[in-house]
Each structure stands twice: as structure tokens, then as C-alpha cells.
Coordinates of C-alpha atoms and ligand atoms in Angstrom, one line a residue:
X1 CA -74.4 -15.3 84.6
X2 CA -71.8 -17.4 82.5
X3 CA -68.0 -15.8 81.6
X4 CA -67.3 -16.4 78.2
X5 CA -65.1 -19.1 78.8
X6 CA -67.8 -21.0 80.1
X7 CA -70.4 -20.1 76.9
X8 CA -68.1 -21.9 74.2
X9 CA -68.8 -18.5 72.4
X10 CA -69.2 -19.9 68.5
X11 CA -66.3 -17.8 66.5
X12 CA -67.2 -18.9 62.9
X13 CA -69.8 -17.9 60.0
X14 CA -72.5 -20.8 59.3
X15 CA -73.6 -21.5 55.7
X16 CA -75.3 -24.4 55.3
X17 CA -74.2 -26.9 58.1
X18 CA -70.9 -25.6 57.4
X19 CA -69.3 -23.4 60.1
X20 CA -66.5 -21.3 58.5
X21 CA -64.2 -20.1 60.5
X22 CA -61.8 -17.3 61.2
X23 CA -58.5 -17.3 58.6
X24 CA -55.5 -15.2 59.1
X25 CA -56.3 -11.6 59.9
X26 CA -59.8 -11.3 58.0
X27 CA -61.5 -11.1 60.8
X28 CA -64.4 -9.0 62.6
X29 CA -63.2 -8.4 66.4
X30 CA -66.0 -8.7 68.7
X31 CA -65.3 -6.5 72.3
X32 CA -67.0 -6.5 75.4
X33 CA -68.6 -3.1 75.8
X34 CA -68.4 -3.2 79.4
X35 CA -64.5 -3.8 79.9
X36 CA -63.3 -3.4 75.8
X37 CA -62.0 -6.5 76.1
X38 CA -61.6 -8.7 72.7
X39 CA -64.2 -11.1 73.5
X40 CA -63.7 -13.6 70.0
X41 CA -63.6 -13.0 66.1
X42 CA -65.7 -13.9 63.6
X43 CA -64.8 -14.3 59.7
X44 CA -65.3 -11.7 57.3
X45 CA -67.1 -13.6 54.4
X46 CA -66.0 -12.7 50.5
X47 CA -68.9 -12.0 48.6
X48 CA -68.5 -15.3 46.8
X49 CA -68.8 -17.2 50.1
X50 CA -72.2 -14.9 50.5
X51 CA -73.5 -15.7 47.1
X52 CA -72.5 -19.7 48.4
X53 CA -75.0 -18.7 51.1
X54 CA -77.5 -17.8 49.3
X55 CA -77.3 -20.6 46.7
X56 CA -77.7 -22.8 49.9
X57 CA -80.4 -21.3 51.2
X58 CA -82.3 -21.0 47.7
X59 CA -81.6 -25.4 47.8
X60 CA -83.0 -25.9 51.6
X61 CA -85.7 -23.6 50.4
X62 CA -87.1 -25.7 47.5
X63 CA -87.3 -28.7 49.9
X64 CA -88.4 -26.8 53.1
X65 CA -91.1 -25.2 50.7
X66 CA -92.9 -28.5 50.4
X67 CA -93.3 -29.8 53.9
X68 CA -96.7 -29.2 55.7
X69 CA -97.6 -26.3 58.5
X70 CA -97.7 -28.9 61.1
X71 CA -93.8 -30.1 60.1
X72 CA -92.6 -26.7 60.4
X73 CA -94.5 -25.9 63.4
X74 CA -93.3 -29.1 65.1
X75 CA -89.6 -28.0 64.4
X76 CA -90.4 -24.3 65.6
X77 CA -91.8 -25.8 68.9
X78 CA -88.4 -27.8 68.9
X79 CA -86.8 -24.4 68.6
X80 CA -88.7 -22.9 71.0
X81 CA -87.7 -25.4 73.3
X82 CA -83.9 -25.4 73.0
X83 CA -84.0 -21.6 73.3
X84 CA -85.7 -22.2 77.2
X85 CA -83.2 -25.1 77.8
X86 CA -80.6 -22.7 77.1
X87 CA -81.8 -19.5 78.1
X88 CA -79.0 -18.5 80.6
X89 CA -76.4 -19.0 78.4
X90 CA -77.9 -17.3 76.2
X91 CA -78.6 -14.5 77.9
X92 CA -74.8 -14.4 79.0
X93 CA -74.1 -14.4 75.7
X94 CA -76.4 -10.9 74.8
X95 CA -74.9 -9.7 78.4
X96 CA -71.1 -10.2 77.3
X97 CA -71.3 -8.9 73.7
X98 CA -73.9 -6.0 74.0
X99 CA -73.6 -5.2 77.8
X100 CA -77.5 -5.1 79.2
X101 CA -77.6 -6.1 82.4
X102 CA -78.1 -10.0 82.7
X103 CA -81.7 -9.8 83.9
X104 CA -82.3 -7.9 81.1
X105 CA -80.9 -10.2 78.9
X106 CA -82.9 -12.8 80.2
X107 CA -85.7 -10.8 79.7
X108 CA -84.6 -10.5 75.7
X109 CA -84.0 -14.1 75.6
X110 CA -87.6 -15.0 77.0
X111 CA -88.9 -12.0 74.5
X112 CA -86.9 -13.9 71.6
X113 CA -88.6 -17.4 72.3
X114 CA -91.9 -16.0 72.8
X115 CA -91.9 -14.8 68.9
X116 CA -90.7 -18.5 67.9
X117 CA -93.6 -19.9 69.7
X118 CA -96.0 -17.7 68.6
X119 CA -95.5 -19.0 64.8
X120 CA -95.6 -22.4 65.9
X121 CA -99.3 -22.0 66.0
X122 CA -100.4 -23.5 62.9
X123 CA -103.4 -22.1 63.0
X124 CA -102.2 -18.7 62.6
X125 CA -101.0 -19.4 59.0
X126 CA -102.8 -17.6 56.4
X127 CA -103.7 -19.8 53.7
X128 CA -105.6 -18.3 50.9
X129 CA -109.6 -17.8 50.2
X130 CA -112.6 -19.5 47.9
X131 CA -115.0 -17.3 46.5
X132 CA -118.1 -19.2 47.9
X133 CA -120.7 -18.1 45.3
X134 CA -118.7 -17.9 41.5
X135 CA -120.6 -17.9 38.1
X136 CA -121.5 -21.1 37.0
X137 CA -119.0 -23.3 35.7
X138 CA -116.0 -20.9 37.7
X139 CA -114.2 -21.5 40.9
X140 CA -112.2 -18.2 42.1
X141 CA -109.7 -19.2 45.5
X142 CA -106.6 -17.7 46.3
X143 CA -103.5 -19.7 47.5
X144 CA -100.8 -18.6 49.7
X145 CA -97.1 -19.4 48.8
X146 CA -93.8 -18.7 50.8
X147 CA -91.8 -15.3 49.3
X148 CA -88.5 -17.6 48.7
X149 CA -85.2 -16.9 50.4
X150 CA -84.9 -14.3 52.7
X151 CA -82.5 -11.8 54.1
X152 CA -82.1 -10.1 57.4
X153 CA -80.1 -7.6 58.8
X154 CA -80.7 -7.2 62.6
X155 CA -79.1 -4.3 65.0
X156 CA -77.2 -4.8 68.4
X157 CA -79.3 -3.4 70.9
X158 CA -81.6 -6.9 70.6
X159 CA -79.2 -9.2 69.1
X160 CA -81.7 -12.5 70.3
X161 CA -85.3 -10.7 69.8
X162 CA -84.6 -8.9 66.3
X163 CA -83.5 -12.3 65.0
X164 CA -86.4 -14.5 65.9
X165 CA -88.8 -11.7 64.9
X166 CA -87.7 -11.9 61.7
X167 CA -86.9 -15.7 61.6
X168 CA -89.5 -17.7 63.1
X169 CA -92.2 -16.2 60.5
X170 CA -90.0 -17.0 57.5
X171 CA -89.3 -20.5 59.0
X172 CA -93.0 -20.8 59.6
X173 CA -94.2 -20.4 56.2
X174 CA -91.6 -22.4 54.3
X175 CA -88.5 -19.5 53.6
X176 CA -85.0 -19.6 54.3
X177 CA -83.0 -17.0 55.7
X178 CA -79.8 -15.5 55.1
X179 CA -79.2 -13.8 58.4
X180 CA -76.5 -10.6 58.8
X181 CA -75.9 -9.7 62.6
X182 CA -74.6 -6.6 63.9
X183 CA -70.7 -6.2 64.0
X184 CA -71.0 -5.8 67.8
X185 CA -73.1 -8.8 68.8
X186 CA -72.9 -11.9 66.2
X187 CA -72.8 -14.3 69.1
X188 CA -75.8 -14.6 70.1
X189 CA -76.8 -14.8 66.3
X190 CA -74.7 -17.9 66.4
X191 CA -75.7 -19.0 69.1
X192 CA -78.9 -19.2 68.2
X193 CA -79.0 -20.6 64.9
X194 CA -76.9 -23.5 66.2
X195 CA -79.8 -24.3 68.4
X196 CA -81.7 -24.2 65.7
X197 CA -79.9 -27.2 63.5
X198 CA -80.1 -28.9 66.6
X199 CA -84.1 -28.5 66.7
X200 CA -84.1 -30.1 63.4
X201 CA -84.2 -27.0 61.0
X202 CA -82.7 -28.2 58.3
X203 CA -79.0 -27.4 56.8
X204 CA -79.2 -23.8 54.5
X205 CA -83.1 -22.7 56.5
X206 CA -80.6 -20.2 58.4
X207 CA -77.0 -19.3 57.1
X208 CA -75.3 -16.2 59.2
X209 CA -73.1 -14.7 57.6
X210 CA -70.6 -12.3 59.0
X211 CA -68.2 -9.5 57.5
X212 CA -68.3 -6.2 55.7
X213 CA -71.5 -4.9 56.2
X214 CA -71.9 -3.1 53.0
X215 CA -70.2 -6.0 51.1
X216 CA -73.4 -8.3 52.4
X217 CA -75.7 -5.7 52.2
X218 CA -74.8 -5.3 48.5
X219 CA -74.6 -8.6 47.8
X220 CA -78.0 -9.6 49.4
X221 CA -80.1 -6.8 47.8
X222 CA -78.9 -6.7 44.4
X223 CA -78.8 -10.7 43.9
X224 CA -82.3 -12.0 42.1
X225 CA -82.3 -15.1 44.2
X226 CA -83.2 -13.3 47.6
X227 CA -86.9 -12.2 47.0
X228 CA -87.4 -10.5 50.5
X229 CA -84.8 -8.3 53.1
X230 CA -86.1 -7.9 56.6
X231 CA -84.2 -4.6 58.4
X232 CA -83.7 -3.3 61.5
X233 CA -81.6 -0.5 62.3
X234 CA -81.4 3.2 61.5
X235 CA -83.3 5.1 59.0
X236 CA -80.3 6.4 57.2
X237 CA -79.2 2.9 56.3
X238 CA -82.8 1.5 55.7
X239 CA -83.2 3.9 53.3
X240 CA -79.5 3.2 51.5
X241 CA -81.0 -0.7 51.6
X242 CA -84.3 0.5 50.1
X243 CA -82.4 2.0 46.8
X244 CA -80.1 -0.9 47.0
X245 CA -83.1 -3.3 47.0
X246 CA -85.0 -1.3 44.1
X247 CA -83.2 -2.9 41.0
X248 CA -84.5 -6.1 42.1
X249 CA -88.3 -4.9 43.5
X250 CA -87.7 -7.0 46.8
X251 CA -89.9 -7.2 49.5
X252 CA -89.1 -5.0 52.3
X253 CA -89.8 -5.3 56.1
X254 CA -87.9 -2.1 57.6
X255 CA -88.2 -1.3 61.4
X256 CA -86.3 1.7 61.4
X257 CA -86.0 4.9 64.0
X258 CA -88.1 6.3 66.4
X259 CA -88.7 9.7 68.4
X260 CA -91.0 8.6 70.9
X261 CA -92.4 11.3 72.6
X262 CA -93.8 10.8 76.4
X263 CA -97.0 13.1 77.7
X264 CA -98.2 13.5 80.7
X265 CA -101.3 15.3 80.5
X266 CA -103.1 17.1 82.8
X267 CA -104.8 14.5 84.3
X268 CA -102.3 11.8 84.7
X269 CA -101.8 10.1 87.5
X270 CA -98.0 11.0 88.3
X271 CA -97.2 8.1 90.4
X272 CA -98.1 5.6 87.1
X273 CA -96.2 8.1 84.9
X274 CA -93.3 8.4 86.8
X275 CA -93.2 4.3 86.9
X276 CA -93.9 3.9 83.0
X277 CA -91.3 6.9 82.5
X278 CA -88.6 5.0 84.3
X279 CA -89.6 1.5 82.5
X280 CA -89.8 3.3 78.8
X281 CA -86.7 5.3 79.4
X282 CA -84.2 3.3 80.9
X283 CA -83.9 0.4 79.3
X284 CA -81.2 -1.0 77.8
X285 CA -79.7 2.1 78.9
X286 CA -82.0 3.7 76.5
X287 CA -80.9 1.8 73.7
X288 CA -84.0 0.9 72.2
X289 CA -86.0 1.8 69.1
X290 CA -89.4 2.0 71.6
X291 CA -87.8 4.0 74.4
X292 CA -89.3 7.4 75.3
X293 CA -87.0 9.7 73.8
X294 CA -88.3 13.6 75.4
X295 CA -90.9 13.8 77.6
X296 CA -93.6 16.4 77.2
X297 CA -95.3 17.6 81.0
X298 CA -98.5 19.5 81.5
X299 CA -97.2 23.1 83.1
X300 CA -99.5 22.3 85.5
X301 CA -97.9 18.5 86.5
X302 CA -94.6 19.6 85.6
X303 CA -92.6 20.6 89.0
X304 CA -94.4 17.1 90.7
X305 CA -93.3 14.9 87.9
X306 CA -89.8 16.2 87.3
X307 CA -89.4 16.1 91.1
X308 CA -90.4 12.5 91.7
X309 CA -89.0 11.5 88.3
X310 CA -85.5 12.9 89.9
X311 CA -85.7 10.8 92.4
X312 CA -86.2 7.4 90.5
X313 CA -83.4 8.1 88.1
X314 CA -81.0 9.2 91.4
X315 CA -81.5 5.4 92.5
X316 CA -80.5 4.1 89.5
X317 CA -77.3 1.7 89.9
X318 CA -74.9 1.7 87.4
X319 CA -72.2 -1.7 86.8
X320 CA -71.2 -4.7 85.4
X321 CA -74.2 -6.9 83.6
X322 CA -73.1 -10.0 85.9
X323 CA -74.5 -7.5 89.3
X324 CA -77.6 -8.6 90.0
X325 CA -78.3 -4.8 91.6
X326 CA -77.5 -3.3 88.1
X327 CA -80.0 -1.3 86.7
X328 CA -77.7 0.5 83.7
X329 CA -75.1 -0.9 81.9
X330 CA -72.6 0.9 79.5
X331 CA -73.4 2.4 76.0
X332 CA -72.2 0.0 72.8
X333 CA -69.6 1.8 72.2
X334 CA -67.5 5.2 72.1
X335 CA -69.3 6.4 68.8
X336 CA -72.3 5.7 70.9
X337 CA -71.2 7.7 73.9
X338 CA -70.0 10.5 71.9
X339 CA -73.1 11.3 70.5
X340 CA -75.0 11.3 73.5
X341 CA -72.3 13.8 75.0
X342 CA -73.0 16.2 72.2
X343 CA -76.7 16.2 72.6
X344 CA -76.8 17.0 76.0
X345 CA -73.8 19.8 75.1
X346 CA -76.3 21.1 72.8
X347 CA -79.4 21.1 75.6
X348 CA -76.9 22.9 77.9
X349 CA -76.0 25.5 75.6
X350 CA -79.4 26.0 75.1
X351 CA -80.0 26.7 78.6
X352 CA -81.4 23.4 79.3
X353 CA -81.0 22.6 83.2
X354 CA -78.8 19.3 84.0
X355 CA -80.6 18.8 86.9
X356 CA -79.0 15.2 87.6
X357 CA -75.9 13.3 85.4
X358 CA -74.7 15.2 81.8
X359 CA -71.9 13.2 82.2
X360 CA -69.5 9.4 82.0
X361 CA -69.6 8.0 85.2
X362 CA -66.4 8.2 87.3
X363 CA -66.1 4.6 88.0
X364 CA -66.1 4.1 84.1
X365 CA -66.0 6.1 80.6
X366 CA -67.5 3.4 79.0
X367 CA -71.4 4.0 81.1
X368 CA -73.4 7.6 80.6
X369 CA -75.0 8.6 83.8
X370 CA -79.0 8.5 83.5
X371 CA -79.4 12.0 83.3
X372 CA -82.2 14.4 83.4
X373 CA -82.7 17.8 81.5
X374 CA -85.4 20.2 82.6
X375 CA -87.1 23.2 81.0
X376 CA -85.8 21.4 77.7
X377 CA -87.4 23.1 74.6
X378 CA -88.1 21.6 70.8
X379 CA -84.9 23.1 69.4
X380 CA -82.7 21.0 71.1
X381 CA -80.8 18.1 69.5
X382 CA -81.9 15.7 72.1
X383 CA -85.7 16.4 71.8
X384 CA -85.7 16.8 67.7
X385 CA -83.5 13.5 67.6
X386 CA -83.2 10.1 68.9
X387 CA -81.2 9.9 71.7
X388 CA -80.3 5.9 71.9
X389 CA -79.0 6.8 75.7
X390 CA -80.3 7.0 79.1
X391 CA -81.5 10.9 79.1
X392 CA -85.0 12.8 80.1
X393 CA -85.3 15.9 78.6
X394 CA -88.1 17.6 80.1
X395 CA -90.2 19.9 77.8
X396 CA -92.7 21.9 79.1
X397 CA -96.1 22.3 77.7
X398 CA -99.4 24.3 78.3
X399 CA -101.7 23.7 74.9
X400 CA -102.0 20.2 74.2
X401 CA -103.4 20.9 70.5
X402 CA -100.3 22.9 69.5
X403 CA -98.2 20.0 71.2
X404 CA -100.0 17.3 69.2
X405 CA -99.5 19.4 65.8
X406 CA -95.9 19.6 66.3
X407 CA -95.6 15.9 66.8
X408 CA -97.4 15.0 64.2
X409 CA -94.9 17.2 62.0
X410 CA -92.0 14.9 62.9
X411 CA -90.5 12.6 60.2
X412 CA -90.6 9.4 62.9
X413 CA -93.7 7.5 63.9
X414 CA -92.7 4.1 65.8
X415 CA -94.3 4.5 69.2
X416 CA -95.5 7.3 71.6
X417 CA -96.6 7.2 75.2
X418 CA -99.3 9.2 76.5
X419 CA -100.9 9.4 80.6
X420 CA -104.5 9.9 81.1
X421 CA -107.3 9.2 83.0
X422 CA -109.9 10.9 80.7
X423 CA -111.4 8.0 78.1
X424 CA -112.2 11.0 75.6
X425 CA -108.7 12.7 75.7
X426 CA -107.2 8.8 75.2
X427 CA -109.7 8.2 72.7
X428 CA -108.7 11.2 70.9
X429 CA -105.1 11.8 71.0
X430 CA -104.8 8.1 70.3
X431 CA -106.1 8.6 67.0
X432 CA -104.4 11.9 66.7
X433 CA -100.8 10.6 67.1
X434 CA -99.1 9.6 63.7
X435 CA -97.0 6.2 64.9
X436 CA -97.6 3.1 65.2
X437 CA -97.5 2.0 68.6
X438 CA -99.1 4.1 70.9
X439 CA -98.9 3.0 75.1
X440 CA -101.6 4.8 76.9
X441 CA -100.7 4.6 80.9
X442 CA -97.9 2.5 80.5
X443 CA -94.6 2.5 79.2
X444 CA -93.6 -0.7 78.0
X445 CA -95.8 -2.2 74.7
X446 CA -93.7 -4.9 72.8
X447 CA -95.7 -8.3 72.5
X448 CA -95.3 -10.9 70.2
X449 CA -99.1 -11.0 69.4
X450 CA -99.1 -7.9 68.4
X451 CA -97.9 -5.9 65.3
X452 CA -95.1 -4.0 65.6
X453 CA -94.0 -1.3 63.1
X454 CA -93.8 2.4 62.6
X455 CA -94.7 4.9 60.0
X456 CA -93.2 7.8 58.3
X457 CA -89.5 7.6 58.1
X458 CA -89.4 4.7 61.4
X459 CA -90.4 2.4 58.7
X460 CA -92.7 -0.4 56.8
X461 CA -94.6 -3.7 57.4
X462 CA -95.0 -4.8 60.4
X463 CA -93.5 -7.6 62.7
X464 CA -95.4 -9.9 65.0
X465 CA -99.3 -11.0 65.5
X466 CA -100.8 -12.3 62.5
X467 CA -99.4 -9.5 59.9
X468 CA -96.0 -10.6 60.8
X469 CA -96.7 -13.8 58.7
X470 CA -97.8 -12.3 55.8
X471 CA -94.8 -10.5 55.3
X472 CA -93.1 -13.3 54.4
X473 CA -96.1 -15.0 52.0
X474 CA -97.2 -13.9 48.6
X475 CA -101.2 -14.3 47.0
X476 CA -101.7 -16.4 43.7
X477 CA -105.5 -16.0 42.9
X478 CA -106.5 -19.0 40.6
X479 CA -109.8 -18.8 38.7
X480 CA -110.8 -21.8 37.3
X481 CA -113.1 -22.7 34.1
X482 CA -115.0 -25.9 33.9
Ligands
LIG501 N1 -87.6 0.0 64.6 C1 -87.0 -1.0 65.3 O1 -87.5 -2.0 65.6 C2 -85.5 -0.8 65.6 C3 -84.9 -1.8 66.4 C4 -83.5 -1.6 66.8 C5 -82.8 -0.5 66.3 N2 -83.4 0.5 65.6 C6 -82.7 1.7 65.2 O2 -81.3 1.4 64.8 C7 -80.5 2.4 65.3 C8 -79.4 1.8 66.3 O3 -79.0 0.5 65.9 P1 -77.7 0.3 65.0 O4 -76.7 1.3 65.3 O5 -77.3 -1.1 65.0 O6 -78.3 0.7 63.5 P2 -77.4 0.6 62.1 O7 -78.5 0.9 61.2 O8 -76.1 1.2 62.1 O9 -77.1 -1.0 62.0 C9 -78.1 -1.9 61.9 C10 -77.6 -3.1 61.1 O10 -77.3 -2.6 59.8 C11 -76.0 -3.0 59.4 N3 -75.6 -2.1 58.4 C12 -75.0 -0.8 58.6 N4 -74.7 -0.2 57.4 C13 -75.0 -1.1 56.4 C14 -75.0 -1.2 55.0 N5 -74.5 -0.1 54.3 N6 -75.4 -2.3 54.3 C15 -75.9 -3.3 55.0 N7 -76.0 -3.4 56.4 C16 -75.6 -2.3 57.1 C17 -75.2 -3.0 60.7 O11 -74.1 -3.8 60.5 C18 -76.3 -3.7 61.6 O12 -76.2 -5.1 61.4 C19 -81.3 3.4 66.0 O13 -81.7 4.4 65.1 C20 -82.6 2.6 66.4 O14 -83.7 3.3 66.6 C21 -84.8 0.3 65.2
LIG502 O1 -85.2 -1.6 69.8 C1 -86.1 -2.1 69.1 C2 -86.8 -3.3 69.7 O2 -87.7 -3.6 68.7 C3 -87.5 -2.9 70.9 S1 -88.5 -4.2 71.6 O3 -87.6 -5.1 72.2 O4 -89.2 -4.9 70.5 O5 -89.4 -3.5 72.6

């Protein structure tokens, strides 16, 4: 792993081929999670150096718009390959700013280029339809056009991942992007997008811009230019964007919260669940949209599984990102370790049993102990919300059916884990569960050829496979007379 000396970490906004840097004391502060030191500053942008932005990205587009799949593709592949050329530097960059451990990172970073070379498959394009058999004297085809400019605003827990998702689509297609990273990691954002110009994306294709987050976020959804926003982040402020984008009937792409629950029925095999609870759970220090969030055990499995589990999550290392041994690194911040405190004070108080962490680790404030919760119940704060930390609570169950119907009450509906070795129970409950990603005997489901969305409150559209294009392309039918 790189320091940051050694990364060049870029400290300016980019608009165009234009880098603007920091002035004065207008500036975002960006800290290193793991130690809270200041780690660089990027500019807070005014919104008339946002509407600039956009204005530049609505000139690339109209010239961008009329090159051929096979360009685009060519330059995505050039991406694709600057990202691998530079993928440890990368990931140092993900590792300093948002604190996963470096393996990790490089995981992300390899994650990240997968979805830019997955849409520089030309053949995946969706390009319209003929009707083969019109009336005499008619021709009826639809044609496929590129939505326009484009905005995204990405979260910190995959600063590399949640930016190609979103990008390499709309660069794929013909659309240019306006991109907002999160406050705590615009780095790697930066990074990024300079590797892109030097792939050959042209100059105003991707503009970051950095600053007041509600500043942008106005900006981008009220202005008539930007025909699309792409978010990722929390329901409460997808839904604020979803009213903000409403006066100007924008498309939306929102990948929002999740609740994922995590059964183990009756006849799972224990050992698997125990190794898919550990992958679903843990990582990213359970900072991710996808991980498990409570896990619901068959009375009859349940002192076996919380047992065993106990014993994975007690081997758990904690430290720096740079350790190769690390397994947990520290939360994003305090805000983030507060509210994992007062979720498991709430399990506790509800006579939840800490049977291993519940607290900061000694060595450091700034890490949560993995921590498991047994006989948890469904009035607890940490099983009715998402946790976005690394804890188990164990809930107990004996009638799958009443389990099911109470999970299919919940407002969220990203992803949900189930363990079984019947085909008719996996059949079933795989069409009973109200998400949209369901992992059946394994805990770990992201793939770039695949769709990946939610339903309910965790969201709409989808990201990925082939409907991750179409998010970005709009349908002209054309009939013609002759
Ligand atoms: N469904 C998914 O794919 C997915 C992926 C990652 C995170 N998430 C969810 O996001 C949450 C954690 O991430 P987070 O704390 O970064 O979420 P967040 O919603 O606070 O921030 C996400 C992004 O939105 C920006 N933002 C915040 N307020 C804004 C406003 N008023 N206008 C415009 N932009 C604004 C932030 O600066 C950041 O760039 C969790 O709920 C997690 O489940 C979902
Ligand atoms: O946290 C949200 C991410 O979308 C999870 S994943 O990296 O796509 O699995």
C-alpha cells in the first residue's frame, strides 16, 4: 500500500479539462478515518462554477453523442485499462480516505473496472426494434438515443465501484456526467476521472465537482440541462433528491437503503452459513448497502450457529488498512460510530445478550468491535434498522411463515440472504421475499452482469447487466408512410 505522499492525491475539482483548485479557506477537508489526520482539501464549487459544469458537459455531450458504439467502447476498454495499470494506487487511495482494509480496497478497485469493461461490450447496446411485418406502404422501428447529461451522486463506503457503476453506462451510450462524490472520499473520484482523460474520454464527458452537498444537489436537479440523476446513498436523502428532481421530471436511478435480513433455515448447512454470515456481515466493517443486517436462526440451528458464528467473529483482527492481517478497519467517522453505539444500547436495554464486543476497541475509538447480539428480538433498533457497522444480532425464530410475513412488511427491499438445502423451500421463499437481490447459500451477490437494485423504499432502476444500460437511453418509435 502507498502513503499518501506517494499517491500524488489530486486536491482540485475538474470541469472540463480544467482542474480548479483549492482558494483561501473554501475548502472541503478530507481526514483519514483511521488516524483523523487531514489527508488534503478539495474546493467547494459556487453554484455558478456547477452550472459552468454542466454547460460543459451539455457541449462534450453534443459531440460525444455522435460518435459510434465501437468509438466509445474502444475508449471504455482504454479506461478499463488504465484503471488495472493503476490499481494499487488506487486502491491506496480508497484505503487512506475511507479506511477498508487495502485488500479490500483492491477488491473494490477490481469490482470498479469490471463494470467499465462490461460496457465496453458493444454488443450489449440496446439499439431499437423494426416491426418486421407493417401494413403496406408503413415501416414502424424504434431507435435508441442517449438521455443527455447526467448527474451522479455516489456515497463513501464504494467511492471507486459506485462511480464506474454509474459512469461507464452513461459513457457507453453517448452521455456525459456530472459526477458529485462523497465529502469523505473525493479522491478516488479524482483519481479516477483523471485516468479517464488520459484514456481519451474527452474534456466535459466527466466533470467532478466538489462542495456543499445541498448546494450541488440543488443545482443539478432543478437545472433543465441535466435530463438524468443517478444516486446512491440513504433513503432519506434519495427521497429529498426525488422532490428536488420533480420540477424538472428527471430520470432517476436511486440505490438507496437496505435491511438485509439473513436466515438460516432448518436445513442449512451451518458450516456454509457461518462462512457466508462472516463474508455478508463483515465487510467493509459492515459498511455496505448489501451486508446482512440481523440474522434470523431456526430455534432448532440456533445454539450451533451462534456458537460457531462466535467463534469466526472472535478471530477477527482489527488495524490499520496498510496490515495485511487486517480483517476490520475503522467506521467513517464519529457520527457513524455513534450510531452504532446507540443501537446496540438499545439491544442491551432490551435484554439482548452482548455475547462478544458492544463496544470501541481499546487500541482505538475510531474501530467498533465486530460484535454479536443473541436472543435479539424485532423491537430492537438494530434489527428494525440498518446498522452500517460490524454487528450480528441474532433473532430467534420457530415459524418460518410468520417470519416471512414480517419481512415482507418492512419498508426496505435491496437484498436478503437465505440457507437451504431443500430446492422447494429455496424455490419458494425466493419468490416470497420482497427485494431485489436475493443470495441463496452464499453471502456475497454483487456482479457486474447482473442487475443490481432494490425495491420499496431501498430504491429504483437498476444498475449493471444489460438493464443498467437502458437507464441511461431513451425510445423514439418512428413510423414511417410511403
Ligand atoms: N443501495 C445501494 O447501492 C447503496 C450503496 C451505498 C450506500 N447506500 C446507503 O447510503 C447510506 C450510507 O451512505 P452515506 O452516508 O454516504 O449516504 P448519504 O445519503 O448521507 O450520502 C450519499 C451521498 O449523498 C450526498 N448528499 C447528502 N445530502 C445531500 C443533499 N441534500 N443533496 C445532495 N447530495 C446529498 C452525500 O454528500 C454523498 O455524496 C446507507 O443507508 C447505505 O445503505 C446504498
Ligand atoms: O454498498 C453498496 C454497494 O452497492 C455494495 S456492492 O459493492 O455493490 O456489493
Amino acid at each position: 500500500m502507498m502513503n499518501e505522499k506517494q499517491v500524488d492525491l489530486k486536491q482540485a475539482a475538474l470541469i472540463g479539462v480544467n482542474w480548479i483548485p483549492c482558494s483561501g479557506s473554501n475548502t472541503l477537508k478530507v481526514f483519514n478515518p483511521a488516524s483523523g489526520e487531514l489527508l488534503g482539501t478539495v474546493p467547494k464549487l459556487s453554484e455558478e462554477q456547477v452550472r459552468y459544469a454542466i454547460t460543459t458537459a451539455e457541449r462534450a455531450f453534443n459531440s460525444w453523442r455522435k460518435t459510434s458504439i465501437n468509438e466509445r467502447c474502444a475508449v471504455l476498454n482504454n479506461w478499463y485499462q488504465k484503471i488495472k495499470e493503476n490499481e494499487e494506487r488506487l486502491a491506496s487511495i480508497i484505503t487512506l480516505e475511507q479506511g477498508k482494509p487495502f485488500a479490500e480496497a483492491l477488491g473494490e478497485v477490481r469490482y470498479a473496472a469490471s463494470y467499465v469493461k462490461w460496457y465496453a461490450q458493444p454488443a450489449l447496446q440496446d439499439n431499437g426494434s423494426a416491426m418486421p411485418n407493417g401494413s403496406e406502404g408503413e415501416s414502424l422501428k424504434t431507435i435508441t438515443e442517449p438521455v443527455g447529461v447526467c448527474a451522479a451522486i455516489t456515497p463513501w463506503n464504494f467511492p471507486a465501484a459506485m462511480l464506474t457503476r454509474k459512469v461507464a453506462p452513461a459513457l457507453a451510450v453517448g452521455c456525459s456526467m456530472i459526477i458529485k462524490p462523497a465529502p469523505e472520499t473525493p479522491f478516488t473520484a479524482l483519481a479516477l476521472s483523471e485516468l479517464a482523460l488520459l484514456a481519451g474520454v474527452p474534456p466535459g464527458m466527466i466533470n467532478v465537482v466538489t462542495g456543499d452537498a445541498q448546494l450541488i444537489g440543488d443545482t443539478v436537479c432543478t437545472s433543465k440541462q441535466v435530463k438524468k440523476l443517478s444516486f446512491t446513498g440513504s433513503t432519506a436523502v434519495g427521497r429529498h433528491l426525488m422532490r428536488a428532481c420533480a420540477s424538472t421530471v428527471k430520470r432517476l436511478s436511486l440505490e438507496l437503503g437496505g435491511n438485509a435480513p439473513f436466515i438460516v433455515c432448518s436445513d442449512a448447512d451451518i458450516d456454509k452459513a457461518v462462512e457466508g454470515a462472516m463474508q455478508s456481515k463483515f465487510r467493509n466493517a459492515g459498511q455496505t448497502c448489501v451486508c446482512a443486517n440481523a440474522f434470523y436462526v431456526h430455534d432448532s440451528l440456533y445454539d450451533r450457529f451462534a456458537s460457531a458464528f462466535e467463534k469466526r467473529i472472535k478471530a477477527l483482527s482489527l488495524g490499520l488498512g496498510g496490515d495485511p492481517h487486517t480483517d476490520i478497519g475503522p467506521l467513517i467517522n464519529e457520527r457513524a460510530l455513534e450510531k452504532v453505539e446507540a443501537l446496540v444500547r438499545d439491544a442491551r436495554e432490551k435484554g439482548g445478550k452482548i455475547v462478544y464486543g458492544g463496544e470501541r476497541w481499546a487500541e482505538s475509538e475510531r474501530w467498533y468491535l465486530p460484535t454479536l447480539i443473541t436472543e435479539a428480538t424485532t423491537d430492537m433498533r438494530c434489527v428494525q434498522e440498518e446498522v452500517f457497522g460490524p454487528v450480528a444480532p441474532l433473532v430467534r425464530y420457530s415459524d418460518e411463515d410468520s417470519l416471512i410475513a414480517s419481512l415482507r412488511a418492512q419498508d426496505t427491499g435491496l437484498a436478503a440472504y437465505f440457507y437451504s438445502e431443500s430446492l422447494k423451500r429455496i424455490h419458494d421463499l425466493a419468490a416470497e421475499l420482497e427485494v431485489g437481490m436475493v443470495g441463496v447459500n452464499t453471502g456475497v451477490i454483487s456482479d457486474p452482469a447482473m442487475p443490481f437494485g432494490g425495491v420499496k423504499s431501498s430504491g429504483l432502476g437498476r444498475e449493471g447487466g444489460r438493464q443498467g444500460i437502458t437507464e441511461y437511453l431513451e425510445t423514439k418509435y418512428i413510423k414511417l408512410c410511403y
